[in-house]
PDB file of C-alpha atoms in Angstrom:
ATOM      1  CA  UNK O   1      -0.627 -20.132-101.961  1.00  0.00           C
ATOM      2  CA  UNK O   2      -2.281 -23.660-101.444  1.00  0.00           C
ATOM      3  CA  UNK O   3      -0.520 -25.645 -98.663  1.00  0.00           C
ATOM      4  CA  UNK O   4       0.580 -28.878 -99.598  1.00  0.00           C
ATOM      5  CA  UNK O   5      -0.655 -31.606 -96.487  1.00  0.00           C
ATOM      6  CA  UNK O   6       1.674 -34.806 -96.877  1.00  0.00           C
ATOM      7  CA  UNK O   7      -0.257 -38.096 -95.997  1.00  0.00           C
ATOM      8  CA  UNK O   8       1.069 -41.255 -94.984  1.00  0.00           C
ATOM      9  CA  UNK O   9       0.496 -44.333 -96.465  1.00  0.00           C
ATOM     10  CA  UNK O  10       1.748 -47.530 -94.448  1.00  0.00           C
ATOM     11  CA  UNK O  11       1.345 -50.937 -96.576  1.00  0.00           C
ATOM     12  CA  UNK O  12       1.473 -54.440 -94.435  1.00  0.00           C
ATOM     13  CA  UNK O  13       2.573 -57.990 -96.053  1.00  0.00           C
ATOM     14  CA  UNK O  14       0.245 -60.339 -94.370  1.00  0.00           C
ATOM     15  CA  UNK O  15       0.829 -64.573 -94.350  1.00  0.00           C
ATOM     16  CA  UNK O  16      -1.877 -66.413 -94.938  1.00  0.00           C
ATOM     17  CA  UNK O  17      -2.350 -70.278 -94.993  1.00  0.00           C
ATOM     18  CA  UNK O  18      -0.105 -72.479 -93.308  1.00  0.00           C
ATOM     19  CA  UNK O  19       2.359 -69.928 -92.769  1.00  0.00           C
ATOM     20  CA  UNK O  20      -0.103 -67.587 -91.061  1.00  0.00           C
ATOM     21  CA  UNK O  21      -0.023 -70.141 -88.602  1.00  0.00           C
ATOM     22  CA  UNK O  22       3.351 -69.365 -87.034  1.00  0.00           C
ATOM     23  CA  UNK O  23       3.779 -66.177 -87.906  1.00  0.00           C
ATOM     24  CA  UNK O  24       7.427 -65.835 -86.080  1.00  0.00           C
ATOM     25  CA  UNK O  25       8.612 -68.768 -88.334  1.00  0.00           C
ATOM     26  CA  UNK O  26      10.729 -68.032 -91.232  1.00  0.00           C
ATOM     27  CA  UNK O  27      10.967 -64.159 -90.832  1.00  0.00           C
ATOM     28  CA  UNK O  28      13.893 -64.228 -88.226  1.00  0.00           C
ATOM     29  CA  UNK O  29      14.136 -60.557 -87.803  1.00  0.00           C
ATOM     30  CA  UNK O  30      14.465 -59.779 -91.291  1.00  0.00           C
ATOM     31  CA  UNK O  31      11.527 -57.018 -91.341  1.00  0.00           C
ATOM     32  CA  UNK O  32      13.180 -54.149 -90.369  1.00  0.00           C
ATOM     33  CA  UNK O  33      11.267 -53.037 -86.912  1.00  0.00           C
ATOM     34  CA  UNK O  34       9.137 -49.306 -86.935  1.00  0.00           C
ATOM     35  CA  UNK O  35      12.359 -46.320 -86.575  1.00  0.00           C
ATOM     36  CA  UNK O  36      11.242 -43.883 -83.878  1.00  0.00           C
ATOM     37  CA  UNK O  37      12.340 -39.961 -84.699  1.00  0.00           C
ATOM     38  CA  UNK O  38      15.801 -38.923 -84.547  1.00  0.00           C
ATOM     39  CA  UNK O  39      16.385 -37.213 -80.716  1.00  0.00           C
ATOM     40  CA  UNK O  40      13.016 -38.691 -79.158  1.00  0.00           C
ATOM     41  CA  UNK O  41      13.385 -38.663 -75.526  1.00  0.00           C
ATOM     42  CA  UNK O  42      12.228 -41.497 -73.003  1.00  0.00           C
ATOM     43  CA  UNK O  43       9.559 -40.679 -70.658  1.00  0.00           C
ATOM     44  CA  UNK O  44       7.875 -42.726 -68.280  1.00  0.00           C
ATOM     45  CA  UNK O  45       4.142 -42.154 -67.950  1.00  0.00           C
ATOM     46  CA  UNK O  46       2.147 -42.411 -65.181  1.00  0.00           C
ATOM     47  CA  UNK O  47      -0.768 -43.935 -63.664  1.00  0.00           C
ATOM     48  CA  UNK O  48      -3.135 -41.673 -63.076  1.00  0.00           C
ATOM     49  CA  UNK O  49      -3.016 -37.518 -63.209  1.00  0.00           C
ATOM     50  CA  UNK O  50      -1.050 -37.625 -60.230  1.00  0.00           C
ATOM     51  CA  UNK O  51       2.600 -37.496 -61.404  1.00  0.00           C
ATOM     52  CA  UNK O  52       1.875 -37.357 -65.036  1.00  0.00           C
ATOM     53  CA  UNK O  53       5.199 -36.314 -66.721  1.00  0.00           C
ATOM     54  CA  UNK O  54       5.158 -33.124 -68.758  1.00  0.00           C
ATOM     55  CA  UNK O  55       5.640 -33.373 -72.757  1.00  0.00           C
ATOM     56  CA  UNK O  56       6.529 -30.184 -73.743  1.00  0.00           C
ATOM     57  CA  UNK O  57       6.187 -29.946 -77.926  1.00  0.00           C
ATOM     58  CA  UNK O  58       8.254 -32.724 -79.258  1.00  0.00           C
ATOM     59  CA  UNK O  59       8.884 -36.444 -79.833  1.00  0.00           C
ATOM     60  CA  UNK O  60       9.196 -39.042 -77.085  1.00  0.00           C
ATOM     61  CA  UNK O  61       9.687 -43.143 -76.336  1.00  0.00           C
ATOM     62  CA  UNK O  62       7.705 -45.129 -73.907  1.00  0.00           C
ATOM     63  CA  UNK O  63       6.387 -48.725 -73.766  1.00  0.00           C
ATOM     64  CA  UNK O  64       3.111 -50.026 -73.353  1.00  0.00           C
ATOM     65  CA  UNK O  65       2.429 -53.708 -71.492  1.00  0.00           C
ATOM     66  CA  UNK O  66      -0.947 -55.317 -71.950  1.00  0.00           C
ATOM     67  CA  UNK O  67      -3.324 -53.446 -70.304  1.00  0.00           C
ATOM     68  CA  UNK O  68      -1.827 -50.256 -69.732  1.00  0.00           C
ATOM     69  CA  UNK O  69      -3.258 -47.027 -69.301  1.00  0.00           C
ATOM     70  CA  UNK O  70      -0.650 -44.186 -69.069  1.00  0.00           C
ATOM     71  CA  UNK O  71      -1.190 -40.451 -68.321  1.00  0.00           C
ATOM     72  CA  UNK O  72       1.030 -37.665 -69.444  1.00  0.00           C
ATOM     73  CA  UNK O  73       0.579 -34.318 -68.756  1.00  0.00           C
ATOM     74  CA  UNK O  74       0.614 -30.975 -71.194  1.00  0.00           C
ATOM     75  CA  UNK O  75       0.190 -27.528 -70.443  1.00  0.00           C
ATOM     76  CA  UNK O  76      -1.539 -25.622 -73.507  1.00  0.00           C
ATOM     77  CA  UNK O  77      -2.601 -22.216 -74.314  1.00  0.00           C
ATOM     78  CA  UNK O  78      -5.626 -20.629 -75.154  1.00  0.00           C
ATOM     79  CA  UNK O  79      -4.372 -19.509 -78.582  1.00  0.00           C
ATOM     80  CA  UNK O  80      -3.377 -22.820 -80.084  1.00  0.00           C
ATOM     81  CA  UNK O  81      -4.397 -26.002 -81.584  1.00  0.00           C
ATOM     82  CA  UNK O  82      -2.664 -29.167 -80.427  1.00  0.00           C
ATOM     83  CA  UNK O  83      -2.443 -32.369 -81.704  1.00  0.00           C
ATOM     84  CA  UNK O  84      -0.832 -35.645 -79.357  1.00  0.00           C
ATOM     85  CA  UNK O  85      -0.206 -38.791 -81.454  1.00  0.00           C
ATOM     86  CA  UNK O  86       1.025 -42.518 -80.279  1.00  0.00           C
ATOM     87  CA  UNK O  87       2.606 -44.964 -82.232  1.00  0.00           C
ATOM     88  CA  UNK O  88       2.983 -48.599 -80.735  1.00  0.00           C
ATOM     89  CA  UNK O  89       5.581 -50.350 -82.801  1.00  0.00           C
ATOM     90  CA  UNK O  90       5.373 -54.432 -81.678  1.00  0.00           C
ATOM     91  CA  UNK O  91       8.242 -56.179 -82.625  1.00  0.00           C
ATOM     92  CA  UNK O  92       7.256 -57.400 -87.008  1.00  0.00           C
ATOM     93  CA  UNK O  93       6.794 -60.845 -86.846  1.00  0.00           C
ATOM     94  CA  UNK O  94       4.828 -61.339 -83.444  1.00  0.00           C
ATOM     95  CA  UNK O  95       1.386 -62.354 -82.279  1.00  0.00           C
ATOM     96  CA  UNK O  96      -1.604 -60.117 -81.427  1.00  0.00           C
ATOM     97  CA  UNK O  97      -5.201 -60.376 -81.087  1.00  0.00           C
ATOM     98  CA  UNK O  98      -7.164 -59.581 -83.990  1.00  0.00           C
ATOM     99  CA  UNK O  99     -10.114 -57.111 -83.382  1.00  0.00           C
ATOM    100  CA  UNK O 100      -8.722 -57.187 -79.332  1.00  0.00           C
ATOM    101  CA  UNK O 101      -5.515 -55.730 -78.721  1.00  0.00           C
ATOM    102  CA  UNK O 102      -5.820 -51.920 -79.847  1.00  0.00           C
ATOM    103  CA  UNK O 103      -4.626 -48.440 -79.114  1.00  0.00           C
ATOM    104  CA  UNK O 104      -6.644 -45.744 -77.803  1.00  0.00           C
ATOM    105  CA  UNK O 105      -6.008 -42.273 -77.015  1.00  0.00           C
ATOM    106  CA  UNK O 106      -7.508 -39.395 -75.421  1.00  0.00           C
ATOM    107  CA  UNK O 107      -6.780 -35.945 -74.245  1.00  0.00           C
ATOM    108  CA  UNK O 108      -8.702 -34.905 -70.358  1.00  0.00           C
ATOM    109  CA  UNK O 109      -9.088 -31.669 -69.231  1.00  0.00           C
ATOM    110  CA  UNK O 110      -7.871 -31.049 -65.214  1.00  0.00           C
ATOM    111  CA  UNK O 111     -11.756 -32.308 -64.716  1.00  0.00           C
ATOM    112  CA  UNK O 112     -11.072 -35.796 -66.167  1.00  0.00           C
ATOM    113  CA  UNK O 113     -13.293 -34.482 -68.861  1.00  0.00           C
ATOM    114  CA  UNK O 114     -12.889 -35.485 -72.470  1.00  0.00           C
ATOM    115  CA  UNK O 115     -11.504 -33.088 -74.733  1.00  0.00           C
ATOM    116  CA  UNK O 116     -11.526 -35.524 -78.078  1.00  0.00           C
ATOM    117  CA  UNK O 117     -10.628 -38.954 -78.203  1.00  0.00           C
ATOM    118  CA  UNK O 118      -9.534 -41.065 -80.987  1.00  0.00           C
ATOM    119  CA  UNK O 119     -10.905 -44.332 -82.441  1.00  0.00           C
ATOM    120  CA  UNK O 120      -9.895 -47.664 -81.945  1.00  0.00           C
ATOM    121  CA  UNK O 121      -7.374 -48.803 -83.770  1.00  0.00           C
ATOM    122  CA  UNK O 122      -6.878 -52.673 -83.353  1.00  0.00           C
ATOM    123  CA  UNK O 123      -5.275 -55.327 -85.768  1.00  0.00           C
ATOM    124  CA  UNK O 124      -7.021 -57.064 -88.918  1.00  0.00           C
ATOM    125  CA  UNK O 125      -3.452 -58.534 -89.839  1.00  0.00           C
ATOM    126  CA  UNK O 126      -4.073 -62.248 -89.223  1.00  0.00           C
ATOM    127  CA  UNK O 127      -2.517 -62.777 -86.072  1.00  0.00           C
ATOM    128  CA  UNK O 128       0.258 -60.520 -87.172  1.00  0.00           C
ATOM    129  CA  UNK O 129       2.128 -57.438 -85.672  1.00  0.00           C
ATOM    130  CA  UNK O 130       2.658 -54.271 -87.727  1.00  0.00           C
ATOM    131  CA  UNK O 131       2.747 -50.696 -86.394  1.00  0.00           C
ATOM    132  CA  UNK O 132      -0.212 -48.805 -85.517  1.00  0.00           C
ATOM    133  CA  UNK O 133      -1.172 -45.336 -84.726  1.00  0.00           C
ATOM    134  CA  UNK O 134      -3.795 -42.757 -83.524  1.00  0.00           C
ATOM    135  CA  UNK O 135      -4.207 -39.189 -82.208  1.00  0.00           C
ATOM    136  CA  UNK O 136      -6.301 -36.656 -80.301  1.00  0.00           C
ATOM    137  CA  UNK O 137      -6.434 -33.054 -80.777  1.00  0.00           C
ATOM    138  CA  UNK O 138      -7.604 -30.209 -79.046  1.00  0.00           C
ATOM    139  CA  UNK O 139      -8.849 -27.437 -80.830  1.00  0.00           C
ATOM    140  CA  UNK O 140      -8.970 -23.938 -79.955  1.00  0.00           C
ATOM    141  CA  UNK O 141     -11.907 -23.556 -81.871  1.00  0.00           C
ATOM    142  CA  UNK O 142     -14.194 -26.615 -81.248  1.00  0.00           C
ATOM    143  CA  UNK O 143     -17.519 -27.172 -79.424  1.00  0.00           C
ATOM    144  CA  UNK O 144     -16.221 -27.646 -76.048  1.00  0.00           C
ATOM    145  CA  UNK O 145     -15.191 -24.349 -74.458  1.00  0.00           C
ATOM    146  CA  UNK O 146     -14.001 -25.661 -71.359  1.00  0.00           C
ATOM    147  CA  UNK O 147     -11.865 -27.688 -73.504  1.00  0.00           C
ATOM    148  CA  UNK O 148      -9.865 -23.987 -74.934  1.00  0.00           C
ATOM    149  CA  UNK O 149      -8.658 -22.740 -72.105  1.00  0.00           C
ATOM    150  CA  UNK O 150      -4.787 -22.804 -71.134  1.00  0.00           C
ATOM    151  CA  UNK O 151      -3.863 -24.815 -68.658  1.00  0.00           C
ATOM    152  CA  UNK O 152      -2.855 -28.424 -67.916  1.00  0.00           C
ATOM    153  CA  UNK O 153      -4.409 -31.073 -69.474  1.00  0.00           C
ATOM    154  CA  UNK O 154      -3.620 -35.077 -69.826  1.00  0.00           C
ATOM    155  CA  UNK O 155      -2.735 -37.043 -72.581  1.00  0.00           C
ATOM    156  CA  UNK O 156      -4.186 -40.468 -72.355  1.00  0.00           C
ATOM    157  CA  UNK O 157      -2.227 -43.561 -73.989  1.00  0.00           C
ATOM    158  CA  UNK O 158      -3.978 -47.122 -73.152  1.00  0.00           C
ATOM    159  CA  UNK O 159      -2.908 -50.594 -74.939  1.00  0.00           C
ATOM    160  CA  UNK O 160      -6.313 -52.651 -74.799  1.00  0.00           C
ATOM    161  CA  UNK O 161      -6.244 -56.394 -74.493  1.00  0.00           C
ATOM    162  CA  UNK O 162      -5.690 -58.998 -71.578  1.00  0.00           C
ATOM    163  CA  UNK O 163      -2.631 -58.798 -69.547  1.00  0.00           C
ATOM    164  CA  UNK O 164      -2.973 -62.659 -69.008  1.00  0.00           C
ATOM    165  CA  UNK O 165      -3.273 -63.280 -72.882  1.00  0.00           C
ATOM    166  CA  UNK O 166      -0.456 -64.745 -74.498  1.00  0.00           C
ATOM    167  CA  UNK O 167       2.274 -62.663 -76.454  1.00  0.00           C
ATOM    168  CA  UNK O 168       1.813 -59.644 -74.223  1.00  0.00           C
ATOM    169  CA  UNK O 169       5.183 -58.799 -74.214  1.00  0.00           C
ATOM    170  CA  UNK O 170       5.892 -54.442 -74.123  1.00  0.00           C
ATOM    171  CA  UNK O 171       5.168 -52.689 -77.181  1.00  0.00           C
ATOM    172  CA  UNK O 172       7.188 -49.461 -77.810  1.00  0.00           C
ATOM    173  CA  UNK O 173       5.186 -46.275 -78.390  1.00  0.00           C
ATOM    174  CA  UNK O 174       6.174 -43.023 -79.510  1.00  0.00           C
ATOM    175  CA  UNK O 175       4.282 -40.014 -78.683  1.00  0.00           C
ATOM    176  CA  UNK O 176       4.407 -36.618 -80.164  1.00  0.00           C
ATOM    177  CA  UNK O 177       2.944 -33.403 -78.745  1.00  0.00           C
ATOM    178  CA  UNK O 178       2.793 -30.538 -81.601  1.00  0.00           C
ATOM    179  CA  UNK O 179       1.030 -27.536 -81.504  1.00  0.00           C
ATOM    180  CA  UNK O 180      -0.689 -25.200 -84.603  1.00  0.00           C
ATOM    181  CA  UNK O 181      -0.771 -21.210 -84.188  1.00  0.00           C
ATOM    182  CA  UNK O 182      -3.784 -19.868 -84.011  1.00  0.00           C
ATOM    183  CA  UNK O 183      -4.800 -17.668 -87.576  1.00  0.00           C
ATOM    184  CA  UNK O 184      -3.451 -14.335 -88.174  1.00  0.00           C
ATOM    185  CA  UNK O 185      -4.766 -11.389 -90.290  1.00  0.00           C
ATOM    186  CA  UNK O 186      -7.702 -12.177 -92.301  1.00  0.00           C
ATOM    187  CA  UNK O 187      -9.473 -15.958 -92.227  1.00  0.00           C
ATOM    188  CA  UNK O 188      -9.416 -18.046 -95.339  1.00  0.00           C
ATOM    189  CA  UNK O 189     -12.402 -17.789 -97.068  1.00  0.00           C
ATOM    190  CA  UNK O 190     -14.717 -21.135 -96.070  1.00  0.00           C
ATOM    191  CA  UNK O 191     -14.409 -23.159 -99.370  1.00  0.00           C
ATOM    192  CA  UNK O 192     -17.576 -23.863-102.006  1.00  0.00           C
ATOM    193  CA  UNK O 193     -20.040 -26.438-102.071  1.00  0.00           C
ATOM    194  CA  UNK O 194     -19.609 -29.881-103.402  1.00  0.00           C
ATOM    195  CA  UNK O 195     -19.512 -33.262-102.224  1.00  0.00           C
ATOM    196  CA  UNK O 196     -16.768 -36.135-101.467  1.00  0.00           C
ATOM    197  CA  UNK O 197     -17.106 -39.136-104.305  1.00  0.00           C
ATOM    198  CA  UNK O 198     -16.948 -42.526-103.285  1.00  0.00           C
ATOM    199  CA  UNK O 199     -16.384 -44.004-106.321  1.00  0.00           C
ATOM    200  CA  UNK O 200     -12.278 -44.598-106.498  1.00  0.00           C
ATOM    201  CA  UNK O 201     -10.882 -43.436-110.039  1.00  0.00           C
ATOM    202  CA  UNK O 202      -9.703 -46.011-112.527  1.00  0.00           C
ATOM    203  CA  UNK O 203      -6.260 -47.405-111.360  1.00  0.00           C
ATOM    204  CA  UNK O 204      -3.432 -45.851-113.509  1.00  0.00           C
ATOM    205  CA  UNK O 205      -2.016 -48.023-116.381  1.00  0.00           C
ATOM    206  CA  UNK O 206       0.663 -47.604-118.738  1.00  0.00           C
ATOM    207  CA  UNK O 207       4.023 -45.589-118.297  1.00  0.00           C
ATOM    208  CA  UNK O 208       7.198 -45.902-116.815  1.00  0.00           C
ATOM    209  CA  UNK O 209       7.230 -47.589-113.329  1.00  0.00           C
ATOM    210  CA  UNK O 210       8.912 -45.660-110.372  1.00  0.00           C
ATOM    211  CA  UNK O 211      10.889 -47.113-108.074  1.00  0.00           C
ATOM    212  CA  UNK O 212      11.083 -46.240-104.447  1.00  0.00           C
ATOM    213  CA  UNK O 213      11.914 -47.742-101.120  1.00  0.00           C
ATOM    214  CA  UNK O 214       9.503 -47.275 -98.396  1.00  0.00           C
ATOM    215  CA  UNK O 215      10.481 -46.178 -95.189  1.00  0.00           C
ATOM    216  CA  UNK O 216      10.316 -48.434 -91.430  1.00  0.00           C
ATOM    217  CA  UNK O 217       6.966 -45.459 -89.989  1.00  0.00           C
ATOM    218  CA  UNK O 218       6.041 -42.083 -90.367  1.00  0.00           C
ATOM    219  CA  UNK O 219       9.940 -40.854 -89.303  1.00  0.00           C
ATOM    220  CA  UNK O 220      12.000 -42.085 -92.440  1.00  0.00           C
ATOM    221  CA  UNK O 221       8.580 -42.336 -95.073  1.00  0.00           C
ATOM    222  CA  UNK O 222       9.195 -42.391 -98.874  1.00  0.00           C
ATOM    223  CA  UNK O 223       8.132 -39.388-100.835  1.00  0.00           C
ATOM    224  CA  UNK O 224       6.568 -40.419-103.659  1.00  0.00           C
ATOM    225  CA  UNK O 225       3.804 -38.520-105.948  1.00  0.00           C
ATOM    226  CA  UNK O 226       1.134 -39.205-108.869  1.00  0.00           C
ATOM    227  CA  UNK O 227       2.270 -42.057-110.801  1.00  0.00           C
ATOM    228  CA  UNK O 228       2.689 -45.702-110.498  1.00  0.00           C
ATOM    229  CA  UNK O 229       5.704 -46.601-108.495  1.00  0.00           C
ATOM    230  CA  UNK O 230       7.438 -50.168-107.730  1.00  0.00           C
ATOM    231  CA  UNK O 231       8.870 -51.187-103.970  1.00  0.00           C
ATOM    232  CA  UNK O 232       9.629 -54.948-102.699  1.00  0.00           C
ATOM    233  CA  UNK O 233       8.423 -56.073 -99.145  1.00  0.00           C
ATOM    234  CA  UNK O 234       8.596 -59.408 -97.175  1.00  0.00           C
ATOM    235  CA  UNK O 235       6.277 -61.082 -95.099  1.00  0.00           C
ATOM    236  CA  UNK O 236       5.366 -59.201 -92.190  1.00  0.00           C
ATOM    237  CA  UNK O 237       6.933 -56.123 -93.247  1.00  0.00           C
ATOM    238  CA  UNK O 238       5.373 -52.358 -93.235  1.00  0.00           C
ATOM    239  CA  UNK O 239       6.760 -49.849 -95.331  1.00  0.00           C
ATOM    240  CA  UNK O 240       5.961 -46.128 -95.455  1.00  0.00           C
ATOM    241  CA  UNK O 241       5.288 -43.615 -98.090  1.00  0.00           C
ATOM    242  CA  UNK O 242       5.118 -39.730 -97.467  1.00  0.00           C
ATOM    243  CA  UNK O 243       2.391 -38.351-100.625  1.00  0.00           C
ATOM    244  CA  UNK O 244       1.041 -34.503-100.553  1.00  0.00           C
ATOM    245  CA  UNK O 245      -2.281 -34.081-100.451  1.00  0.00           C
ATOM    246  CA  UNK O 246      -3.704 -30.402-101.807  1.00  0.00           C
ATOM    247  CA  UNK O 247      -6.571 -28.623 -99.865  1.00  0.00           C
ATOM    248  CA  UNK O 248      -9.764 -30.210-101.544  1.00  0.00           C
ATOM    249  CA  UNK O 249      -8.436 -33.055-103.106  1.00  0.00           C
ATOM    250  CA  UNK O 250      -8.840 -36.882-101.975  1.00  0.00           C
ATOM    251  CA  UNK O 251      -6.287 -39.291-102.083  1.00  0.00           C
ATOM    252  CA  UNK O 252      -6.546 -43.431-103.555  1.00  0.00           C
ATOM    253  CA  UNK O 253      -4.287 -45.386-103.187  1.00  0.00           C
ATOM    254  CA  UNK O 254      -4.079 -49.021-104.232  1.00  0.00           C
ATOM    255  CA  UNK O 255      -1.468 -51.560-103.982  1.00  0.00           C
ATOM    256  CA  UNK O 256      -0.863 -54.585-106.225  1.00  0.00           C
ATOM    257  CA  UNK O 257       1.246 -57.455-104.811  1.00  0.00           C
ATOM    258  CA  UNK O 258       3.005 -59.871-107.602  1.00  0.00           C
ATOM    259  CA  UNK O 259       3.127 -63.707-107.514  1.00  0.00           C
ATOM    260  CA  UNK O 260       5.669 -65.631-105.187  1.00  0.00           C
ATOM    261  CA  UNK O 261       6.193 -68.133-103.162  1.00  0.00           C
ATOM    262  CA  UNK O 262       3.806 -67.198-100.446  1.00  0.00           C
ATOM    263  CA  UNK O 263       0.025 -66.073-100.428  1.00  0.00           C
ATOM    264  CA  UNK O 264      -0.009 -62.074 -99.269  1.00  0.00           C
ATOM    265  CA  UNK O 265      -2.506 -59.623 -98.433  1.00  0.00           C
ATOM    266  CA  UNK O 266      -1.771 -55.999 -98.113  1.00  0.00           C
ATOM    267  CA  UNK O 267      -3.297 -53.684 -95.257  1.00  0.00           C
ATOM    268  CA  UNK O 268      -2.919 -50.368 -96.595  1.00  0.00           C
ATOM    269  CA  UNK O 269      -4.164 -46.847 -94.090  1.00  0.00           C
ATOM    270  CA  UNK O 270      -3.643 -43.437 -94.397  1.00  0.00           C
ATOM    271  CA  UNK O 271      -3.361 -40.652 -91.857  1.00  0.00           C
ATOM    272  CA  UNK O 272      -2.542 -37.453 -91.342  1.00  0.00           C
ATOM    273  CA  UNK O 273       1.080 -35.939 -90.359  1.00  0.00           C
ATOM    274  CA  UNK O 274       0.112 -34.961 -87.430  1.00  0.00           C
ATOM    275  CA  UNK O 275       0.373 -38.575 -86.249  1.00  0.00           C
ATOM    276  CA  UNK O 276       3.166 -39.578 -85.639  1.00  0.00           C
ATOM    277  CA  UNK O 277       1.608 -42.326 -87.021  1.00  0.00           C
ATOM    278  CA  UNK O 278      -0.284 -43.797 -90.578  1.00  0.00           C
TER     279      UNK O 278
END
């Protein structure tokens, strides 16, 4: 039976014009801030290796300052795939530095060598805060070998931008550590050829709109499906949706803001669940 893979969909309210220019103004706290998992414990990572705290499989709080590069440590097997997510939640409504302050992660073997390492995922919100997210993985069967062995290996969380910037206050991060069992009995067969299209269908027209509230991050997401569906959002708001995804299919999604008072863009990614993350 096909597994369904639920995606994430995250969708940002953006100011522009003159209210871009102080983006604090005029939201007062009303965007609801990013809601971290249910039971994530606080951990404290570390500066190096040395005294790395252990994340065992599961969901946990830290904070990031400006700057920061924090090591935590993992011990995995030589039978499994793992995947190691961050979140940094800054507060909705602050300042950040477009195309400078990012996220990257990474996991290190005992070495210090690189096992994978994620992209860089930095802010194209106009000066605006919203949640973002990335992950490494280590798989038990990719290219590097020395990378499949058990044993300890680091996770490797660092918040890039100036520490003397302004608006560097601490960002909140979650982190999760999950693991995927190796295959049992017979592999899948490898599927047929074809190619991904980049041509995005025709947006869907017609029928009964949906409605739907989107959730605060990947924790509390929406479930929505095929269809067009309706949802409100405020200025410098983010709101999740949870959508499965078959094995061979793509997923488009495209978002349509109505008329108000203020200009809007919308910011709209997608990742996978194993981020903790989109």
């Amino acid at each position: 039976m096909p597994v369904l893979v639920p995606a994430l969909v995250s969708i940002s309210a953006v100011l522009t014009g003159s209210a871009a220019a102080a983006p604090a103004a005029g939201l007062r706290g009303d965007p609801p801030a990013y809601r971290t998992a249910a039971g994530a414990r606080p951990v404290q990572g570390a500066k190096s290796p040395s005294g790395a705290p252990r994340l065992a499989p599961g969901t946990y709080t830290d904070s990031l300052a400006r700057g920061d590069e924090k090591f935590y440590a993992v011990h995995l097997d030589g039978k499994s795939s793992a995947y190691l997510s961050a979140v940094a939640a800054p507060r909705p409504g602050s300042e950040v530095a477009d195309h400078t302050d990012s996220l990257k992660v990474s996991i290190r073997d005992a070495d210090g060598n690189t096992c994978s390492s994620g992209g860089s995922t930095a802010f194209r919100g106009r000066g605006m805060a919203y949640p973002i997210a990335d992950y490494a993985t280590r798989r038990i069967d990719g290219p590097r070998t020395n990378c499949q062995r058990a044993g300890t290996y680091y996770f490797v969380v660092k918040r890039v931008g100036k520490a003397s910037a302004e608006g560097a206050a601490r960002w909140p991060v979650e982190l999760r550590h999950q693991r995927e069992p190796g295959l049992t009995g017979t592999p899948p067969a490898p599927p047929g050829p074809g190619t991904w299209s980049t041509t995005a269908p025709v947006p869907l027209t017609g029928g009964t709109k949906k409605d739907t509230e989107g959730g605060t991050g990947f924790n509390d997401a929406a479930p929505i499906g095929k269809g067009v569906w309706q949802d409100r959002i405020k200025p410098g708001e983010t709101r999740f949706y949870r959508v499965p995804v078959d094995w061979g299919q793509q997923l488009n999604v495209s978002a349509e803001l109505g008329a108000g008072k203020l200009e809007a863009v919308s910011y709209t990614h997608l990742t996978l669940p194993t981020i903790c993350s989109v």
